XYZ file of C-alpha atoms in Angstrom:
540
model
C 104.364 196.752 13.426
C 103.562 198.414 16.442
C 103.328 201.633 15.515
C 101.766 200.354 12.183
C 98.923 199.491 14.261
C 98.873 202.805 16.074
C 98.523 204.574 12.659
C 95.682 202.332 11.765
C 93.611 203.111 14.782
C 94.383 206.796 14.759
C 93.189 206.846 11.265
C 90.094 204.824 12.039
C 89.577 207.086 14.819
C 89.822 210.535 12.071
C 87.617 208.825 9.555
C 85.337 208.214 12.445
C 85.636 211.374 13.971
C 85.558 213.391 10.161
C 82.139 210.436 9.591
C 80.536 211.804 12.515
C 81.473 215.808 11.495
C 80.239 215.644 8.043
C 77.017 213.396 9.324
C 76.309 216.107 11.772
C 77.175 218.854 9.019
C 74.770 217.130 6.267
C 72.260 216.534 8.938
C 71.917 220.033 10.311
C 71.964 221.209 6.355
C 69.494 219.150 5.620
C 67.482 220.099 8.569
C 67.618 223.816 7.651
C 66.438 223.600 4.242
C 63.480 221.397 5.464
C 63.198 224.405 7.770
C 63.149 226.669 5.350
C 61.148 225.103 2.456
C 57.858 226.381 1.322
C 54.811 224.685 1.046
C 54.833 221.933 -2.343
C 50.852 222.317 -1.655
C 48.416 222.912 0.861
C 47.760 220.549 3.597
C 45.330 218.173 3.607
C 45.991 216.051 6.869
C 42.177 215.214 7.714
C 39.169 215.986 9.746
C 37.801 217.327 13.239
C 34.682 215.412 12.525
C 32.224 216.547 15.489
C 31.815 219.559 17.787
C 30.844 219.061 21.276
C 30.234 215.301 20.895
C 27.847 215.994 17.394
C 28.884 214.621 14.602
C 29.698 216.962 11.485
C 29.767 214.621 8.538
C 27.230 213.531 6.413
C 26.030 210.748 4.312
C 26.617 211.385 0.261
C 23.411 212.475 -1.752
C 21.653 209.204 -2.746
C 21.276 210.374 -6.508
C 23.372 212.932 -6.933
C 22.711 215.500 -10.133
C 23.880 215.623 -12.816
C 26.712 218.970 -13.612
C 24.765 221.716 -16.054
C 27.050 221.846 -18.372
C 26.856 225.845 -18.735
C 28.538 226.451 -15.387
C 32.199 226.782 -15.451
C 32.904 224.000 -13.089
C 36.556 223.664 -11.463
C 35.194 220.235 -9.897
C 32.754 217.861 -9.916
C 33.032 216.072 -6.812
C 35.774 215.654 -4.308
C 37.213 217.234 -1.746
C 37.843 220.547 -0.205
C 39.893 221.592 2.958
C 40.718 225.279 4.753
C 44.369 226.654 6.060
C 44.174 224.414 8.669
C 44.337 221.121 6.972
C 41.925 219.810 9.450
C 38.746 220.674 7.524
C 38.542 217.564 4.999
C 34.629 217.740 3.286
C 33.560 215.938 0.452
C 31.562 218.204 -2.090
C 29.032 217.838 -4.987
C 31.147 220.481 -6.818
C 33.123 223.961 -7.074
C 31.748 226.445 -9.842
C 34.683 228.752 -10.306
C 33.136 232.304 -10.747
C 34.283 234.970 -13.216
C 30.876 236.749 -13.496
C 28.072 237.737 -11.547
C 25.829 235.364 -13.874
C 27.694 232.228 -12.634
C 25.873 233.290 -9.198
C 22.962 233.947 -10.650
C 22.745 230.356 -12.568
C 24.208 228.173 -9.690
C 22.070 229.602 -6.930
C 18.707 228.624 -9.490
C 20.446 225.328 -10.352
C 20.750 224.571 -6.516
C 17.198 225.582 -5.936
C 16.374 223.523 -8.746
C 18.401 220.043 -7.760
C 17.951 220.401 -3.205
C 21.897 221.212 -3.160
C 23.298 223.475 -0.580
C 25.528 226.581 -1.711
C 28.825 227.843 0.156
C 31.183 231.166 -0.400
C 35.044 230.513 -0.826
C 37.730 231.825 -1.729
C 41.667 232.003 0.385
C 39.736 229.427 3.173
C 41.091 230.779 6.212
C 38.832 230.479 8.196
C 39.579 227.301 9.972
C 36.106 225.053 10.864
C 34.474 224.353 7.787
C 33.025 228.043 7.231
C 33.564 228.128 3.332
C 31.812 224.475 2.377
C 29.933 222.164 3.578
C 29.329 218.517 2.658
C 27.723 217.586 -0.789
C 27.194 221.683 -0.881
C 27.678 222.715 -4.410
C 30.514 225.585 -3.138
C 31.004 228.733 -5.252
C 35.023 229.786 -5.645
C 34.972 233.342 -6.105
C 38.687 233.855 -5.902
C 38.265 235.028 -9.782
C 35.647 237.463 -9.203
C 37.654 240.180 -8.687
C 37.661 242.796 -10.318
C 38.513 246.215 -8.885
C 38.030 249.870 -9.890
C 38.813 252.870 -8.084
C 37.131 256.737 -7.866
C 39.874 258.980 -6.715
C 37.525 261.927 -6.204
C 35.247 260.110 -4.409
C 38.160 258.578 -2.432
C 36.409 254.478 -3.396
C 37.058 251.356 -4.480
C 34.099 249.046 -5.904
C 35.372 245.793 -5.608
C 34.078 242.034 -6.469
C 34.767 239.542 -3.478
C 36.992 237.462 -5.481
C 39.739 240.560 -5.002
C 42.886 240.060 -2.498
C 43.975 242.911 -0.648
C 47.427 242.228 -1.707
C 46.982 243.031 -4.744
C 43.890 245.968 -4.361
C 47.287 247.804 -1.983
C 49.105 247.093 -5.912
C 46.471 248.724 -7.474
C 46.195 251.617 -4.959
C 49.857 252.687 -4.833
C 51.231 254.601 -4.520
C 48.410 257.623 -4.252
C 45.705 255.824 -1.996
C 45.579 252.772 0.899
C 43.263 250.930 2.444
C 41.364 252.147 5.036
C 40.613 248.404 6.995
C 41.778 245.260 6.428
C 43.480 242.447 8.554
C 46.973 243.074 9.524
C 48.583 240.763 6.592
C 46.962 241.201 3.078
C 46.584 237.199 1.860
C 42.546 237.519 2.574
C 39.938 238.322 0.171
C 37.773 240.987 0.653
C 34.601 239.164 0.722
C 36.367 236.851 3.531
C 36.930 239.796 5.667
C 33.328 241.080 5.228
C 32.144 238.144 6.538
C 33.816 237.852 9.799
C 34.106 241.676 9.765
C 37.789 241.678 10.191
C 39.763 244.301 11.743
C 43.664 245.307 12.001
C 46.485 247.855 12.709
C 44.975 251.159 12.008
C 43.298 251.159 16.001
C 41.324 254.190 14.693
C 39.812 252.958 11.413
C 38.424 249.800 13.171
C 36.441 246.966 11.358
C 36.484 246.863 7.719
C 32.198 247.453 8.559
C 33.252 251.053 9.222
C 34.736 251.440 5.678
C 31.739 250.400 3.660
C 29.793 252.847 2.103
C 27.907 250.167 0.106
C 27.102 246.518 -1.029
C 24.995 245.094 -3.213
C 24.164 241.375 -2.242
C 22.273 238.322 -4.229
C 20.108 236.829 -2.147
C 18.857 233.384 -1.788
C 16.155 233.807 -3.952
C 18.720 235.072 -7.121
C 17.733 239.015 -6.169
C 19.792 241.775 -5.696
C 19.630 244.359 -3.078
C 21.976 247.085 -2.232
C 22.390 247.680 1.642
C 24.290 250.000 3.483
C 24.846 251.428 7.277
C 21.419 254.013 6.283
C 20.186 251.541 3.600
C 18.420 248.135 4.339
C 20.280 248.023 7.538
C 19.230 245.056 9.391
C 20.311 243.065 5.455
C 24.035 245.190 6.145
C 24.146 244.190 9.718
C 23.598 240.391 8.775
C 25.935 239.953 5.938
C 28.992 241.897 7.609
C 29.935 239.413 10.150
C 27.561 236.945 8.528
C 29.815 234.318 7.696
C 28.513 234.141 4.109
C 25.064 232.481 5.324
C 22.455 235.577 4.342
C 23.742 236.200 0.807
C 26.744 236.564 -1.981
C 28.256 240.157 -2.189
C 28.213 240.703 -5.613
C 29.843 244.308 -5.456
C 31.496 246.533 -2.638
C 31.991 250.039 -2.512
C 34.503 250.683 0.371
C 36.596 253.786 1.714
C 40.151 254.456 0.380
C 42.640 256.719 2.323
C 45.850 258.781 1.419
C 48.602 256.928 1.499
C 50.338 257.997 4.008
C 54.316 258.482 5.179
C 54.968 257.441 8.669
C 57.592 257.562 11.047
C 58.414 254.251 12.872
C 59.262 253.592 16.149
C 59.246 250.494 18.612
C 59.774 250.110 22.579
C 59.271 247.078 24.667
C 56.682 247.941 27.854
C 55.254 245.520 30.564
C 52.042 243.675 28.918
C 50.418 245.402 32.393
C 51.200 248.660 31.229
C 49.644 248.503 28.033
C 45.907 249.752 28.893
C 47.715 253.196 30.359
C 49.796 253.270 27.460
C 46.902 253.218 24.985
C 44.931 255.811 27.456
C 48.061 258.509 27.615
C 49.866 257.457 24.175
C 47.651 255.951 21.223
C 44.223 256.797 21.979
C 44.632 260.699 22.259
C 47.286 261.215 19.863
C 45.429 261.172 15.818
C 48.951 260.911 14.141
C 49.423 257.587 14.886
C 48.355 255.627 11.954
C 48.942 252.095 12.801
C 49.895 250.191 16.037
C 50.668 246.627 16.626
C 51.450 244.986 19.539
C 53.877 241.838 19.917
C 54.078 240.002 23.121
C 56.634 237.766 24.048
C 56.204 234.018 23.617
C 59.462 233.180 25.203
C 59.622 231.291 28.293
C 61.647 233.610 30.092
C 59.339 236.546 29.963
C 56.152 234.724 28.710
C 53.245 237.471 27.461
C 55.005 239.628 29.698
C 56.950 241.861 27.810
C 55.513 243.810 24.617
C 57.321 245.756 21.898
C 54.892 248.387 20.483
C 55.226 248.983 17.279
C 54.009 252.049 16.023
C 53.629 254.433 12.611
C 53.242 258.257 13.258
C 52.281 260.258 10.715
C 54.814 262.861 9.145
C 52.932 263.596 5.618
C 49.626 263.035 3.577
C 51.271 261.650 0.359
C 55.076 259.500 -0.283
C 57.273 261.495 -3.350
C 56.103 261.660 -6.285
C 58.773 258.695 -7.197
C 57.977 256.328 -5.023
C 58.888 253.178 -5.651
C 56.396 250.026 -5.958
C 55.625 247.966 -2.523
C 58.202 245.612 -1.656
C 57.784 241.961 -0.755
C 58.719 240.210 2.413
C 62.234 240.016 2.923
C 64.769 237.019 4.503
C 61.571 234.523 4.181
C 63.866 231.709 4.538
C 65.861 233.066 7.499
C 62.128 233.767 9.267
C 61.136 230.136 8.350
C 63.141 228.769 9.658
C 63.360 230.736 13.197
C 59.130 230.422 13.054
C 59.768 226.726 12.739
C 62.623 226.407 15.190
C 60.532 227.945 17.441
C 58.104 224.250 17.612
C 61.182 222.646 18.839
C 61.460 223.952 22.418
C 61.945 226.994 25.227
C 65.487 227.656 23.965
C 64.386 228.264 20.386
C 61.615 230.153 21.498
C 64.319 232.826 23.323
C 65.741 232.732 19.747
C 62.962 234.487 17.971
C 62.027 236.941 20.932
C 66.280 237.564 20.353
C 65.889 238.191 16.861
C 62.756 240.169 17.061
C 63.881 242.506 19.961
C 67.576 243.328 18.652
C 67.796 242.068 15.119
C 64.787 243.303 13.433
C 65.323 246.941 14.283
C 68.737 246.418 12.192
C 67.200 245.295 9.043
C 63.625 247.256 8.960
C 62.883 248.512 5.476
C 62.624 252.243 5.149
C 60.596 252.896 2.297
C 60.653 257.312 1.960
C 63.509 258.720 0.934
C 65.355 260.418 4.061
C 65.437 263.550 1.897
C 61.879 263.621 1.752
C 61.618 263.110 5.486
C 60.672 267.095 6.440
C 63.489 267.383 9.263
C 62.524 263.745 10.345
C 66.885 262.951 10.247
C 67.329 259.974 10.832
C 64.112 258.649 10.898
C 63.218 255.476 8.989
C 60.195 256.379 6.692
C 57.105 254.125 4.998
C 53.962 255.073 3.520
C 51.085 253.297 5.019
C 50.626 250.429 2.628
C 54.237 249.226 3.505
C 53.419 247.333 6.474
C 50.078 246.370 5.634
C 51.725 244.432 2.342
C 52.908 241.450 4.432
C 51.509 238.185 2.771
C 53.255 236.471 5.940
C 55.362 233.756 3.389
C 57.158 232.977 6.041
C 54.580 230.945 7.996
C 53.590 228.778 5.901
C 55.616 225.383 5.522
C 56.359 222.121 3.925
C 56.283 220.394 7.399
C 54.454 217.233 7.352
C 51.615 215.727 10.251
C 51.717 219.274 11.465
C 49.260 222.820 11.396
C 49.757 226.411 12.544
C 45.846 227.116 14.423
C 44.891 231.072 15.335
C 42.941 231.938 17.858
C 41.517 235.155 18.883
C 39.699 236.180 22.147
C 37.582 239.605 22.744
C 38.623 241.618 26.490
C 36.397 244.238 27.596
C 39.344 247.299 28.361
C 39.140 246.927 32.048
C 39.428 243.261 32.818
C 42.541 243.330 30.553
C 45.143 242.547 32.778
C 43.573 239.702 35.119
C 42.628 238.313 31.617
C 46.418 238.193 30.379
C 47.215 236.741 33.615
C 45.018 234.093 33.729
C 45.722 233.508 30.319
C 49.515 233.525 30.413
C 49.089 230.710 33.472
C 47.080 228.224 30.871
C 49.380 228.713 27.904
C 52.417 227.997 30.354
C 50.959 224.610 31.674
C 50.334 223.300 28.300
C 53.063 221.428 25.726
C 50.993 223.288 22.436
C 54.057 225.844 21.099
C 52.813 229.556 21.389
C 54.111 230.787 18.039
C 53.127 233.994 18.084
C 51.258 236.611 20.047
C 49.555 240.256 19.599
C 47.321 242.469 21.078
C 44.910 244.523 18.685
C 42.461 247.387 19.844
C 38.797 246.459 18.797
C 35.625 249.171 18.978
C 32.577 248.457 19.768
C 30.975 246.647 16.375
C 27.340 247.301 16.067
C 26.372 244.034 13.394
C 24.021 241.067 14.194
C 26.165 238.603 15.319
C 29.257 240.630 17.392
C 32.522 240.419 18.614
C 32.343 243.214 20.215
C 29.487 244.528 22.333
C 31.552 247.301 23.845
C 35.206 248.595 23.425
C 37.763 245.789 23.906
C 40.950 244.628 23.371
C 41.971 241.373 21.447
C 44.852 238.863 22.240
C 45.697 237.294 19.212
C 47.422 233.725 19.543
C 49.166 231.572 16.657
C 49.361 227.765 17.818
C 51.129 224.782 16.460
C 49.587 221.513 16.945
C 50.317 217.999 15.914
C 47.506 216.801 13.034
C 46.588 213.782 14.302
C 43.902 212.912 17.212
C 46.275 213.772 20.177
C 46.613 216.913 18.720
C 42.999 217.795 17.962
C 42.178 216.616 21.493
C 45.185 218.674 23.307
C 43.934 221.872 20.984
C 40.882 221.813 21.921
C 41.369 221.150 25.712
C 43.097 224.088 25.394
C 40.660 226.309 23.389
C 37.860 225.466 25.560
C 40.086 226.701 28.887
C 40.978 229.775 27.011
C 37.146 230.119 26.050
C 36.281 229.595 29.354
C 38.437 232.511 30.970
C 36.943 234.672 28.284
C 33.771 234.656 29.710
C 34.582 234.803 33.261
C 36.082 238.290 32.081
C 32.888 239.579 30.236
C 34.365 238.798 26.599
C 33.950 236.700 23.780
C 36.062 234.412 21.486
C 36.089 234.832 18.009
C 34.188 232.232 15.523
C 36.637 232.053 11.877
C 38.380 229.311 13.770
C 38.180 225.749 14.598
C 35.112 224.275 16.330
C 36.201 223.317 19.372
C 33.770 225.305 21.521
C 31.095 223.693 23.863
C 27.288 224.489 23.555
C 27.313 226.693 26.634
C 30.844 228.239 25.958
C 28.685 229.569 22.197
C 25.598 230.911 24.040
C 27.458 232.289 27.135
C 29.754 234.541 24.047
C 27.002 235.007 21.928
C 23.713 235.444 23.412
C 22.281 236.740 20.422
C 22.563 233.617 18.498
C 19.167 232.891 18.462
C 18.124 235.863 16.617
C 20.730 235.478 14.351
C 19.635 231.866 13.217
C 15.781 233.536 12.843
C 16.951 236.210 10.887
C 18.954 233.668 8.394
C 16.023 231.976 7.854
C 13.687 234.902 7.422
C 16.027 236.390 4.539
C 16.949 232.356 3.199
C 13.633 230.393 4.473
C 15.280 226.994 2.979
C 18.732 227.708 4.328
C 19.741 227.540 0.601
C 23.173 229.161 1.757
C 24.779 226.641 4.206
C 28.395 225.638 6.090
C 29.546 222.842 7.956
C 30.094 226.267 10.580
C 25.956 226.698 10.076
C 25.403 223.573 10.795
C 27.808 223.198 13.460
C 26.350 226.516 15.577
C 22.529 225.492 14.513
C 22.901 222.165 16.451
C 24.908 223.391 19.333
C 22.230 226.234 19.774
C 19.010 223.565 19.985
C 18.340 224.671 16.370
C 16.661 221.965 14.243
């Protein structure tokens, strides 16, 4: 009996002890695959309803319109949010545009009716710069077609186009010349915020336009150009979409070219004399991209360079077609581990500095490598194909925020360390951060008033009001310690900048919001961003 009862509690104890195994087992699998999931949908988790104390929203139109039935309308009401989830506007509408006569008709329609008229297409900017409320909101995501002059080394483009899939259309003969560093944007997106990326020498996409031709306010269209109707060019290229619609762009192309890469890990401190004595004198190096780390250990301390000499104009004549991101689950899941605490965090900077290397994707035949050996080879549209799958999840009550923050060259390094000591002594996860090289950008409303470099941060935050409030206690000090260093933050992202934090970056402001209303006298072209900068600048 005794030993009956023995048996009965040993076996109780295995079934508990195999319970408790295969709980912790279906537990961690099930964790992992929420890990790893991709989005079922974009997020839609609310609104940041005011900047500096002002309110954004507004009432509904009394008497709304009614829909012309000859536009191609994709919605008639409802709402509409950006990448951050935290953008939630109600709309009179969304006119999905195909042709440049849907501009045409919806600009005269609302001129005819008092409606408002935004520019959208991938929304990624994240503080309400692509609609407004009860604006009537043009998608031009299917405006895009694309053509390409190989003699005259061009593209014309619509604004509609993706850069993914203009690099498609390119390769394998041509690249782009300037885009962001990941392709998911549109191209009129990144002429509005005149975006920039990893080729340090092409600089802002403004330096690859030869010319646009832009319907104004009024249903006109003028071409403009860096010779042609400049002070129109320097207004609509890093105009946020508030002086007219790009109809048509006629941008650079470049060869597409084979590069050797390399990486090394420096001291963040020694990165301005490695870009004097390295990248800035040496012409063969096509791309560059800097990674700090965002582990606790060595927090924006240590830096792997990564870098793409050039070893030959033009791939083989058989290469193949651009590949996609690889292992998107795997990186899910490390990008989302990395929320969950410092020793996660150590993970990724792991797998980035030693794992990485191991599984890089050499595009260019070895045998085509011109006594490179071992070398591993891509042409230059390899790693500017990234559509970043990888950071975007199915992760519920929570958003993914960028920031990006303008350093005059010299005050780099006081400006890291000041910088590093406000992430540290905040609970926001640092996801991600890079350091870009930014010229001086000679349009209306700047960046960039002299040479800089840019520190690139990728945030999580929760989406409710504790998060909004610790995000932007944290933009404002990281604002803040911008200016004392002479720089400037950058505006595609959230509003959670102070009246004097905007005037004390951009000074020009003023004449910015005269010259919008000098080219669109009854602000016909509107955001909840224009709105948002008009009041904060005293602007009635």
């Amino acid at each position: 009996m005794v030993e009956e009862q023995k048996g009965f509690r040993l076996s109780r104890r295995l079934l508990l002890g195999a319970a408790l195994v295969g709980g912790a087992v279906l537990w961690g699998g099930t964790t992992m695959a929420r890990l790893a999931r991709g989005p079922s949908g974009p997020k839609n988790a609310g609104r940041i309803a005011d900047i500096d104390g002002i309110a954004l929203p507004l009432k509904p139109i009394a008497s709304p319109p009614a829909f012309d039935p000859s536009l191609p309308w994709s919605a008639k009401g409802g709402d509409i949010n950006d990448a951050s989830g935290l953008s939630r506007t109600p709309v009179y509408g969304v006119v999905e545009v195909s042709e440049e006569n849907h501009i045409a008709k919806a600009l005269a329609f609302a001129r005819a009716n008092g409606l408002k008229v935004s520019l959208a297409a991938i929304r990624h900017s994240m503080g309400g710069h692509a609609f407004d409320d009860n604006a009537l909101v043009l998608d031009l995501r299917k405006f895009s077609k694309v053509t390409v002059d190989a003699a005259a080394k061009t593209m014309t483009l619509q604004p509609g186009a993706r850069w993914h899939d203009i690099q498609n259309l390119l390769h394998p003969r041509f690249a782009v010349k300037a885009m962001q560093s990941t392709d998911i944007f549109s191209v009129g997106g990144s002429l509005s915020v005149n975006a920039h990326g990893m080729d340090h020498q092409a600089g802002s996409v403004a330096g690859s336009i030869r010319s646009m031709r832009v319907m104004l306010a009024d249903g006109s269209v003028t071409t403009c150009s860096s010779t042609e109707n400049t002070d129109l060019f320097r207004h609509v290229v890093g105009g946020y979409g508030l002086f007219g619609v790009v109809v048509e762009a006629t941008l650079d192309i470049v060869d597409n070219a084979v590069y050797r890469t390399s990486r090394e890990i420096i001291k963040s401190d020694d990165f301005p004399k490695f870009f004097a004595e390295v990248l800035e004198p040496n012409n063969d190096i096509g791309l560059f991209y800097g990674h700090l780390s965002t582990a606790p250990g060595n927090f924006l301390e240590d830096m792997i360079v990564y870098r793409y000499d050039k070893v030959a104009e033009q791939p083989p004549a058989d290469q193949p077609e651009i590949g996609e991101p690889e292992g998107v689950g795997l990186k899910r899941v490390i990008m989302n581990l990395a929320k969950k605490g410092s020793l996660f965090q150590e993970l990724k900077w792991f797998t980035e500095k030693t794992l990485e290397p191991k599984f890089e994707s050499c595009t260019v035949a070895r045998t085509a490598a011109m006594a490179e050996g071992e070398a591993c080879l891509v042409t230059r549209n390899n790693p500017m194909h990234d559509s970043v799958p990888y950071l975007f999840n199915d992760l519920p009550d929570e958003t993914d925020i960028l920031h990006e923050y303008f350093i005059p060259r010299a005050a780099y390094v006081e400006f890291i360390a000041e910088a590093r000591e406000i992430l540290r002594n905040q609970d926001l996860p640092v996801l991600n951060a890079s350091v870009r090289i930014v010229h001086k950008e000679d349009v209306a409303l700047t960046y960039a008033p002299e040479p800089a470099y840019s520190l690139v941060l990728y945030i999580n935050q929760p989406t409710d009001a504790d998060g909004n409030a610790r995000m932007r206690a944290l933009t404002r000090a990281l604002i803040d310690v911008t200016i004392k260093h002479g720089g400037r933050f950058f505006l595609p992202y959230q509003l959670h900048y102070t009246a004097r934090e905007l005037l004390a970056s951009y000074p020009e402001l003023p004449a910015f919001l005269a010259a919008k209303r000098q080219y669109d006298p009854t602000e016909l072209f509107s955001s909840t961003f224009y709105r948002a900068i008009k009041a904060l600048s005293g602007v009635a």
